PDB file of C-alpha atoms and ligand atoms in Angstrom:
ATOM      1  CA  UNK K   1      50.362  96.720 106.668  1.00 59.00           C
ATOM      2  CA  UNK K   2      51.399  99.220 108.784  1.00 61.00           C
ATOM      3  CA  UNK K   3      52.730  97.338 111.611  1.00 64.00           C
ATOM      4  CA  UNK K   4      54.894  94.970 109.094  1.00 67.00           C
ATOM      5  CA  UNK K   5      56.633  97.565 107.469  1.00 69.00           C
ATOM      6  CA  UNK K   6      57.360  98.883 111.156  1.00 65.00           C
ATOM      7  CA  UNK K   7      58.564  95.483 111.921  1.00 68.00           C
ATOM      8  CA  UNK K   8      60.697  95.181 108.590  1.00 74.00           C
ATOM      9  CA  UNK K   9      61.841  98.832 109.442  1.00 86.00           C
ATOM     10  CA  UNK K  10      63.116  97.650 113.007  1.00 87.00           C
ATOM     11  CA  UNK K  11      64.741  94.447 111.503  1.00 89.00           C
ATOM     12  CA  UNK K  12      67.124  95.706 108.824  1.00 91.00           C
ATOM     13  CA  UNK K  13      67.828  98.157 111.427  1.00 92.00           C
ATOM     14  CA  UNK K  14      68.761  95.884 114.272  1.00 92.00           C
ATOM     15  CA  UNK K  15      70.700  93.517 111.392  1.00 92.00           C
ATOM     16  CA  UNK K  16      72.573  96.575 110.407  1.00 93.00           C
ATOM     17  CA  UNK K  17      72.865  97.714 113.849  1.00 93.00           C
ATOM     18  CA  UNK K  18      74.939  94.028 114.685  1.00 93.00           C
ATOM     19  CA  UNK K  19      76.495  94.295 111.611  1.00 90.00           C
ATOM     20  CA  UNK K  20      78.307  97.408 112.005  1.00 90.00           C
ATOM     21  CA  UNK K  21      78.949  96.331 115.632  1.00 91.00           C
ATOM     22  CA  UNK K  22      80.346  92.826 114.740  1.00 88.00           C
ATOM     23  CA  UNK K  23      77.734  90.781 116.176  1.00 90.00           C
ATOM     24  CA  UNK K  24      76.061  87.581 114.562  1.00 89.00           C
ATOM     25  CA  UNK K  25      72.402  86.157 114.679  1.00 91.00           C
ATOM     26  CA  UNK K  26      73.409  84.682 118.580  1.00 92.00           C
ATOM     27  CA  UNK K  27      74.386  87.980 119.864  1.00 93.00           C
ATOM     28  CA  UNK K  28      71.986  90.086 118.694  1.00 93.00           C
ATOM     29  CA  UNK K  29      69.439  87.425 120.031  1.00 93.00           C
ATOM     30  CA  UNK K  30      70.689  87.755 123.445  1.00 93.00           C
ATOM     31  CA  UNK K  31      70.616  91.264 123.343  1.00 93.00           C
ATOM     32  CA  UNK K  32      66.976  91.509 122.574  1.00 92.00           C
ATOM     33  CA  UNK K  33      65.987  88.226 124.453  1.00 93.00           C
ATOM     34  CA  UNK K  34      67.698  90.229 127.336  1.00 94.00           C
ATOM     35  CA  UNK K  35      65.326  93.327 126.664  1.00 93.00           C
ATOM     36  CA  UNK K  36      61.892  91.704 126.614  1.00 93.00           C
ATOM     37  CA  UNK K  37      62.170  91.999 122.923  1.00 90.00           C
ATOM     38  CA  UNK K  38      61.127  89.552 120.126  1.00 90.00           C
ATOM     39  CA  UNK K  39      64.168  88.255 118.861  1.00 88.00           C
ATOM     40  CA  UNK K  40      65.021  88.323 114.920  1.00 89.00           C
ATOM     41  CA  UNK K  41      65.021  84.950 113.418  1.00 91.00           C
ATOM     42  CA  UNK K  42      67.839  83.131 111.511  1.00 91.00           C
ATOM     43  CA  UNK K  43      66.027  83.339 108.588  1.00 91.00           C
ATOM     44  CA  UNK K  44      65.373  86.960 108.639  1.00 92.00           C
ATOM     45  CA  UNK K  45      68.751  88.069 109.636  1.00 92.00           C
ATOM     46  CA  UNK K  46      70.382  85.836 107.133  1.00 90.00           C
ATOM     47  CA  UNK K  47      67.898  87.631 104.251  1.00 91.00           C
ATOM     48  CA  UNK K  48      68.353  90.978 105.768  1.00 92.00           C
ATOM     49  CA  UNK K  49      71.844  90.666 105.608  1.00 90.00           C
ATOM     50  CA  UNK K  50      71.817  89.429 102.414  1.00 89.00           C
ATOM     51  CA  UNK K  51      69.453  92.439 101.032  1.00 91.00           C
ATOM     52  CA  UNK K  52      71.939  94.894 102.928  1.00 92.00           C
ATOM     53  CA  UNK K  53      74.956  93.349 101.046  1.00 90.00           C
ATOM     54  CA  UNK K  54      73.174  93.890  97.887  1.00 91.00           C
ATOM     55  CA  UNK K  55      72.495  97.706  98.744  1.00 92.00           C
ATOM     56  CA  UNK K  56      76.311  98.329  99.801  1.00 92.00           C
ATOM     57  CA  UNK K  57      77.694  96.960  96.749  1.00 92.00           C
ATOM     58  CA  UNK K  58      75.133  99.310  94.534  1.00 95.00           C
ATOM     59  CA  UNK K  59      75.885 102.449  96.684  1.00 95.00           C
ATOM     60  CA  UNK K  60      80.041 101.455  96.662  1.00 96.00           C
ATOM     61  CA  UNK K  61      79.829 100.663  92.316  1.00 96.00           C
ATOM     62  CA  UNK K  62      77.873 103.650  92.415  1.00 97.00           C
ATOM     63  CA  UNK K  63      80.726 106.027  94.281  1.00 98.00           C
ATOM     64  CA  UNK K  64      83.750 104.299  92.341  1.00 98.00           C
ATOM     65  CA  UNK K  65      82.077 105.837  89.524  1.00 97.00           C
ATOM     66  CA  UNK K  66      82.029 108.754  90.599  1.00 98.00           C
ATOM     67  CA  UNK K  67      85.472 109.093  91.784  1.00 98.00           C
ATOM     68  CA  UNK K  68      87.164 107.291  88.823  1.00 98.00           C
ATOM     69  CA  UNK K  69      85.528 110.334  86.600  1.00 98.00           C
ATOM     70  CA  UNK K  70      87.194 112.517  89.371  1.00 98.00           C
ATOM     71  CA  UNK K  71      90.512 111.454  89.050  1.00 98.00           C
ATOM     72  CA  UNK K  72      89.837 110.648  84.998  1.00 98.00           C
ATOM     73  CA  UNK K  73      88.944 114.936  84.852  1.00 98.00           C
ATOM     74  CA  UNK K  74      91.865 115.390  87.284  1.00 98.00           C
ATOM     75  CA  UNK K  75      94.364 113.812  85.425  1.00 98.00           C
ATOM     76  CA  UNK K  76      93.055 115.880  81.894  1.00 98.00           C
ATOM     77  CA  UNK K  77      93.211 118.662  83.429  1.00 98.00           C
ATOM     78  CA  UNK K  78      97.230 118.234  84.632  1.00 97.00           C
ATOM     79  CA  UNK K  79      97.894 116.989  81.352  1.00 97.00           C
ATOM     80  CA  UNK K  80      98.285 113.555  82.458  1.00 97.00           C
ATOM     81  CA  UNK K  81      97.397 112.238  79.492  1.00 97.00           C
ATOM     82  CA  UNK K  82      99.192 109.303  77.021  1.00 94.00           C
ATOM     83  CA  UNK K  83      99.832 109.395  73.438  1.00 93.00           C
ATOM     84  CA  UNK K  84      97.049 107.389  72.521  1.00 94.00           C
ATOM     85  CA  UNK K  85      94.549 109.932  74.336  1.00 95.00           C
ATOM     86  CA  UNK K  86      94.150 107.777  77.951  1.00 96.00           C
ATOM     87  CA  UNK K  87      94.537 110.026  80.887  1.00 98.00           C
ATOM     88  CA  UNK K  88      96.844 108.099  83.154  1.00 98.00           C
ATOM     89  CA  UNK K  89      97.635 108.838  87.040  1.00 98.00           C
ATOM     90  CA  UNK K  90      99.384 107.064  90.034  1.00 97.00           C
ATOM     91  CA  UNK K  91      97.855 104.944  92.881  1.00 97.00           C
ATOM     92  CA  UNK K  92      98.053 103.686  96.270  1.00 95.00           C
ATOM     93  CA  UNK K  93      97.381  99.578  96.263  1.00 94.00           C
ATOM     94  CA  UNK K  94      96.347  98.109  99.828  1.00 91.00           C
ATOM     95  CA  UNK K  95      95.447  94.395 100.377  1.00 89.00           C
ATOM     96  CA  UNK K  96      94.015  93.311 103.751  1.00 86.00           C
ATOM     97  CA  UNK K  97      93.286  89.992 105.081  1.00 84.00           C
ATOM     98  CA  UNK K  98      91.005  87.766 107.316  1.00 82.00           C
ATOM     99  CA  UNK K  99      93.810  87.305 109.945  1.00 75.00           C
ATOM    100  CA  UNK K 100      97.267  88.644 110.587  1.00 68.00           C
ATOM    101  CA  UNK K 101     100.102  86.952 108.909  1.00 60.00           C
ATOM    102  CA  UNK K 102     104.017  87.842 108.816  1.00 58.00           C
ATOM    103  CA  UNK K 103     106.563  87.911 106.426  1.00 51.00           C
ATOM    104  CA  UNK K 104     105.703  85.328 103.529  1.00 46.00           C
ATOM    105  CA  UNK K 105     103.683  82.816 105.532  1.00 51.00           C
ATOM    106  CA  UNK K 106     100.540  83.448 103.738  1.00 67.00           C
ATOM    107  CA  UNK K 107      97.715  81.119 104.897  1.00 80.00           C
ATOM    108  CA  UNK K 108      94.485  83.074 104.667  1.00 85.00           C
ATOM    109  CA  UNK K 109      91.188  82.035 103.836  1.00 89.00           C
ATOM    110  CA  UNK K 110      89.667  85.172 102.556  1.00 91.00           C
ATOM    111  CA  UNK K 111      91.187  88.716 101.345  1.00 91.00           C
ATOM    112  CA  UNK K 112      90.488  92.097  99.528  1.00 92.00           C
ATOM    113  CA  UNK K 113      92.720  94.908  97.786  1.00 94.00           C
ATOM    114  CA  UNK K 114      91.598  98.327  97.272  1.00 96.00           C
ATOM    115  CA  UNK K 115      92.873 100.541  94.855  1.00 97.00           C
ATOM    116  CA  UNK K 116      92.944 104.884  95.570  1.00 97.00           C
ATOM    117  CA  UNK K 117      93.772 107.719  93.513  1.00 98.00           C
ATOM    118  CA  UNK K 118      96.779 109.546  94.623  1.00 97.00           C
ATOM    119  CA  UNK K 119      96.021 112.717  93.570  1.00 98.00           C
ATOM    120  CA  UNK K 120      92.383 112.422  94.879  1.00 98.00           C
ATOM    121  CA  UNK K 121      92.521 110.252  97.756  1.00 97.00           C
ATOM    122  CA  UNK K 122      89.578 108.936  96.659  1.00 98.00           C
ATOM    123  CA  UNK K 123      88.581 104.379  95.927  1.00 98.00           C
ATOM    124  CA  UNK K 124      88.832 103.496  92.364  1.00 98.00           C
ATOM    125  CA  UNK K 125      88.352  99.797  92.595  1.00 98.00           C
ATOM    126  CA  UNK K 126      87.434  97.170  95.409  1.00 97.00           C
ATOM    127  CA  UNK K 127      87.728  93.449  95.117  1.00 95.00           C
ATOM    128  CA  UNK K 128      88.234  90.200  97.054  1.00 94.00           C
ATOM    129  CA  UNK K 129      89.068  86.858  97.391  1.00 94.00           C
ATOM    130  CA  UNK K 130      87.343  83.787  99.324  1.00 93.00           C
ATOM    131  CA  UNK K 131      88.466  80.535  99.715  1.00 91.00           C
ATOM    132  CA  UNK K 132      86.256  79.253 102.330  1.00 90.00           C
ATOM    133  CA  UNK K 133      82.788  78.865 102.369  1.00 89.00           C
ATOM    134  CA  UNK K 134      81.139  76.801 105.563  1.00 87.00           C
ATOM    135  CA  UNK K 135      78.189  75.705 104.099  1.00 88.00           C
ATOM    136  CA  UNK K 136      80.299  73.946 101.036  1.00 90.00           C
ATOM    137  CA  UNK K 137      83.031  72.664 103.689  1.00 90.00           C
ATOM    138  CA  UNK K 138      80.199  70.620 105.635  1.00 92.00           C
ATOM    139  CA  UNK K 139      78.907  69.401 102.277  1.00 92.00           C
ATOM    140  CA  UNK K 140      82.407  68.099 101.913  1.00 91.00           C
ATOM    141  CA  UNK K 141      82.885  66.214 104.689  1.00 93.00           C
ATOM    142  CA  UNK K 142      79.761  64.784 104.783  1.00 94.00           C
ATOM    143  CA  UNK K 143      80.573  63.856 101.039  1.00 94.00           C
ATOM    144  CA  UNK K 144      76.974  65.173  99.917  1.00 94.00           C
ATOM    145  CA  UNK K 145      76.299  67.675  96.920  1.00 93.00           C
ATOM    146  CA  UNK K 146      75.820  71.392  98.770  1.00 90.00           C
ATOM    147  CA  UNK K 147      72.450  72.283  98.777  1.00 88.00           C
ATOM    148  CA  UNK K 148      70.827  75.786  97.009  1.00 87.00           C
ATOM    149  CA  UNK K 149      73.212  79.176  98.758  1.00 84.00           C
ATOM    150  CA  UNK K 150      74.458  82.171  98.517  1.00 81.00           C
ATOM    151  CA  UNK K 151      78.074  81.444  97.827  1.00 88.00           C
ATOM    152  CA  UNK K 152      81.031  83.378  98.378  1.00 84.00           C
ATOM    153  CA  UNK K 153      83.539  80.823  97.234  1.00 90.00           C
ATOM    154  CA  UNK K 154      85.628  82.466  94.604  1.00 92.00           C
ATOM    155  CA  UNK K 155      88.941  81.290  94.710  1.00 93.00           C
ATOM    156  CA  UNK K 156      90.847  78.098  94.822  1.00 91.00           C
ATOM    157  CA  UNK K 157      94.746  78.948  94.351  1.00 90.00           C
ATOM    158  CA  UNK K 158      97.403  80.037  96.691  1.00 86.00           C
ATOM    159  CA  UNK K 159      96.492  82.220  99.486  1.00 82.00           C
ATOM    160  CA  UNK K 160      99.659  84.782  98.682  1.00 80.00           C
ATOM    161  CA  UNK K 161      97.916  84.829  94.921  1.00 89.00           C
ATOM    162  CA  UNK K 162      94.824  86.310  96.209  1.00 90.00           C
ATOM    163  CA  UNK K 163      96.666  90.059  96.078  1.00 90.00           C
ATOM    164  CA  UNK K 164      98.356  89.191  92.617  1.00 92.00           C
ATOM    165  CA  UNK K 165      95.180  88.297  91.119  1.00 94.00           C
ATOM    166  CA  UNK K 166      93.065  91.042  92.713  1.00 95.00           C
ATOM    167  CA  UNK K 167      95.317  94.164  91.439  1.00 95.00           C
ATOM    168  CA  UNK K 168      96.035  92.625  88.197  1.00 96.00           C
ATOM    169  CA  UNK K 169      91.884  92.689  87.863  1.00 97.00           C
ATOM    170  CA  UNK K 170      91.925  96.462  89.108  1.00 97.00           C
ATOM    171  CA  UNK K 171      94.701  97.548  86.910  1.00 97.00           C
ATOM    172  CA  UNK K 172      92.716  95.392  83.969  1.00 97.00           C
ATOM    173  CA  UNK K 173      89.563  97.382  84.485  1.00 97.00           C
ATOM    174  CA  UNK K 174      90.917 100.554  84.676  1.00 97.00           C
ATOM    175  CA  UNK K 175      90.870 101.698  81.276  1.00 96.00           C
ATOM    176  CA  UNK K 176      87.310  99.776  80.917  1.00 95.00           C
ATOM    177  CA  UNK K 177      85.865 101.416  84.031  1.00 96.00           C
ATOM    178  CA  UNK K 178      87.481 104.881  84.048  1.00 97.00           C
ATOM    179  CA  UNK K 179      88.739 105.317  80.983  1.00 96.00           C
ATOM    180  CA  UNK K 180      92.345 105.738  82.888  1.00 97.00           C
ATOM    181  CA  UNK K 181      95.722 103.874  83.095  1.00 98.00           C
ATOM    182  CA  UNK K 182      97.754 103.293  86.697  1.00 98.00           C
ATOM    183  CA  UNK K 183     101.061 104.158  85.197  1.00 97.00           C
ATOM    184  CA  UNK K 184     102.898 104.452  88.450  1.00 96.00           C
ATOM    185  CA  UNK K 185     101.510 102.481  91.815  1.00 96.00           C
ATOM    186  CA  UNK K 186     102.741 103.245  95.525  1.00 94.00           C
ATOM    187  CA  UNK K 187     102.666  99.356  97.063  1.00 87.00           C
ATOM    188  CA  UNK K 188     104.235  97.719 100.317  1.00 76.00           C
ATOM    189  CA  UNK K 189     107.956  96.732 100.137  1.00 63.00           C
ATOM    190  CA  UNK K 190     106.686  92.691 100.687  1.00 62.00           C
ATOM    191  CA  UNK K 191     103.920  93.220  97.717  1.00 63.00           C
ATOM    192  CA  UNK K 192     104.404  90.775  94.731  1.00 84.00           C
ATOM    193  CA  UNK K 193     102.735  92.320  92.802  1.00 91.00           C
ATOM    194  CA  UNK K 194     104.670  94.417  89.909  1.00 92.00           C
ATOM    195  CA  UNK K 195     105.637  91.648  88.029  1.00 93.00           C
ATOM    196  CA  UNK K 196     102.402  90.198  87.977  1.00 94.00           C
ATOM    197  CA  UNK K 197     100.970  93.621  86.448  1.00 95.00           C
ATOM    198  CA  UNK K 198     104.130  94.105  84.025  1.00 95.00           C
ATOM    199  CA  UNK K 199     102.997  90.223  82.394  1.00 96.00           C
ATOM    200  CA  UNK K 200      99.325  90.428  82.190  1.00 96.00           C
ATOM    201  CA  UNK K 201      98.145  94.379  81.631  1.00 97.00           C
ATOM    202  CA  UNK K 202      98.050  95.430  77.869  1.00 96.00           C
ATOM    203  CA  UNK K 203     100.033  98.467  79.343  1.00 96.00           C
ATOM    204  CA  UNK K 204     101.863  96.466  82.110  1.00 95.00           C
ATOM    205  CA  UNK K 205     105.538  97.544  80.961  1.00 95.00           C
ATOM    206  CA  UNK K 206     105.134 101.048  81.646  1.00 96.00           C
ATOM    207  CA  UNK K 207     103.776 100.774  84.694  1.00 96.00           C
ATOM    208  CA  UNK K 208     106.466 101.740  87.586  1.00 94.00           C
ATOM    209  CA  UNK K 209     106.431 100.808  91.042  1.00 93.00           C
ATOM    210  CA  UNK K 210     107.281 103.182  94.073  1.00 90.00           C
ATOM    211  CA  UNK K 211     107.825 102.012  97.220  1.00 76.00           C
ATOM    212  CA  UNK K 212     105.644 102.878 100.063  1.00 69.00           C
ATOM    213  CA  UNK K 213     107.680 104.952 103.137  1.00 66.00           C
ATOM    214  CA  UNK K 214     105.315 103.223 105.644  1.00 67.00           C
ATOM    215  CA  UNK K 215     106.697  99.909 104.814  1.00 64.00           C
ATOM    216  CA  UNK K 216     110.033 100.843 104.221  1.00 64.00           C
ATOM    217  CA  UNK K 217     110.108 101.895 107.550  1.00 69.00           C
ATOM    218  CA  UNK K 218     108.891  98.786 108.927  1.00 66.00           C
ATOM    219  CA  UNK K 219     110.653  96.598 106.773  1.00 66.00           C
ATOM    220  CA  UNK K 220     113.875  98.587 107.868  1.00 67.00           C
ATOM    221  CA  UNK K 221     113.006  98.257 111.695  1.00 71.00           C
ATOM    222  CA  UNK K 222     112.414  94.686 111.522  1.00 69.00           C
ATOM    223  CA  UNK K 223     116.044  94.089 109.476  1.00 73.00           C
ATOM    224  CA  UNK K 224     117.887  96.465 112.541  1.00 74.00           C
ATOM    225  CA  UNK K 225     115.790  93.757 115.013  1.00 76.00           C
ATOM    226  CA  UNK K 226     117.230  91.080 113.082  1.00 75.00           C
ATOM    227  CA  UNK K 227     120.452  92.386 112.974  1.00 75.00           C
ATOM    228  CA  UNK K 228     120.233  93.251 116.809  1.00 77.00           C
ATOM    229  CA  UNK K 229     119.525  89.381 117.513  1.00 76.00           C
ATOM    230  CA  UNK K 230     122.292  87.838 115.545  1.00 76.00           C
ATOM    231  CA  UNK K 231     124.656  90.145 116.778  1.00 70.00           C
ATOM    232  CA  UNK K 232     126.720  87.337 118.864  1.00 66.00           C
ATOM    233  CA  UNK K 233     127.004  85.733 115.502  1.00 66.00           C
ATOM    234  CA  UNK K 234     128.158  88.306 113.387  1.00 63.00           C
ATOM    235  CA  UNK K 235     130.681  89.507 116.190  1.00 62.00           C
ATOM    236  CA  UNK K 236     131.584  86.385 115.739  1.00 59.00           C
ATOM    237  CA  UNK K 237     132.272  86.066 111.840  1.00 55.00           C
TER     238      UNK K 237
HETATM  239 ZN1   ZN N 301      79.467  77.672  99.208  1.00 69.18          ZN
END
């Protein structure tokens, strides 16, 4: 009894150990094979893993919690508050995805948004998008019903309507998770995602966009590159 909790011990270590490290099943079977070591099946890792996933989204629900009552006591306390009682405050939106894209050529398969707390610093809402899953993909081509799994699958649009969708559902759970409105949001100069917010939030219209001086920059760098390459043409004009 002893010995298999030592053994279940080692193995949610070792599967948290290659996750953190970005290693798979394969690698972290070499590694072990490698040391004389029994490796840790495909079955085990894939339930570890899954067990793990559970645990991080508990601990991460758990902390946005916390912090949303943070920046909900915050905002009281500055007098941050609207007519109709709800605190309100600004935040910082981010939106990350599974590979690196530029400009408008939007093509990913999987992405997530995060919303902060200005005034705190501090998460108020995670979320993301998938719109691949491998294990429904080969039940496609092989034109067979997938069998029983875990799947991540849940999104079928447009991969530039991942970030629409996932802000609209942070700024929509605001008042239902925190009790607080995003009145004013600091978002990336590309971001598409005002208008989105001003149509679908009860309290979209009052919600006012700032730009963020990160991406201003950039945005501004890359129009003096452009320039800088068509200068023969506009010399020429
Ligand atoms: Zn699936």
């Amino acid at each position: 009894m002893v010995e298999k909790k030592l053994t279940e011990n080692l193995n949610t270590k070792a599967v948290l150990a290659a996750i953190s490290s970005g290693m798979g099943q394969f690698q972290l079977e070499e590694v072990f094979r490698l040391m004389d070591l029994p490796a840790v099946s495909q079955k085990i890792f894939k339930r570890t893993e899954r067990l793990l996933g559970q645990k991080w989204k508990e601990d991460l629900d758990n902390v946005i919690q916390v912090n949303g009552k943070e920046a909900q006591d915050l905002a009281i306390s500055d007098g941050r508050i609207s007519e109709d009682g709800i605190p309100y405050t600004r935040v910082i939106l981010d939106a990350g995805w599974d590979k690196r894209t530029k400009g408008h050529d939007y093509n990913a398969k999987a992405g997530y948004a995060i919303i902060f707390d200005y005034y705190t610093q501090k998460v108020l809402f995670v979320s993301s998008r998938n719109k691949f899953c491998y294990i429904c993909s080969c039940a496609r081509t092989k034109k067979v019903p997938p069998p029983d799994h875990f799947c991540y699958l849940n999104w079928n649009g447009s991969s530039s309507g991942m970030e629409q969708d996932m802000m609209v559902e942070g700024f929509v759970l605001s008042t239902l998770i925190h009790r607080l409105r995003y009145l004013e949001f600091i978002g990336d100069g590309d971001s598409s995602v005002h208008q989105p917010l001003i149509e679908r939030v009860t309290y979209g219209k009052q919600i006012v966009k700032h730009e963020c001086s990160n991406h201003v920059t950039k945005n501004f760098t890359g129009d003096l590159y452009s320039l800088a390459k068509n200068k023969n043409q506009l010399s020429k004009s």
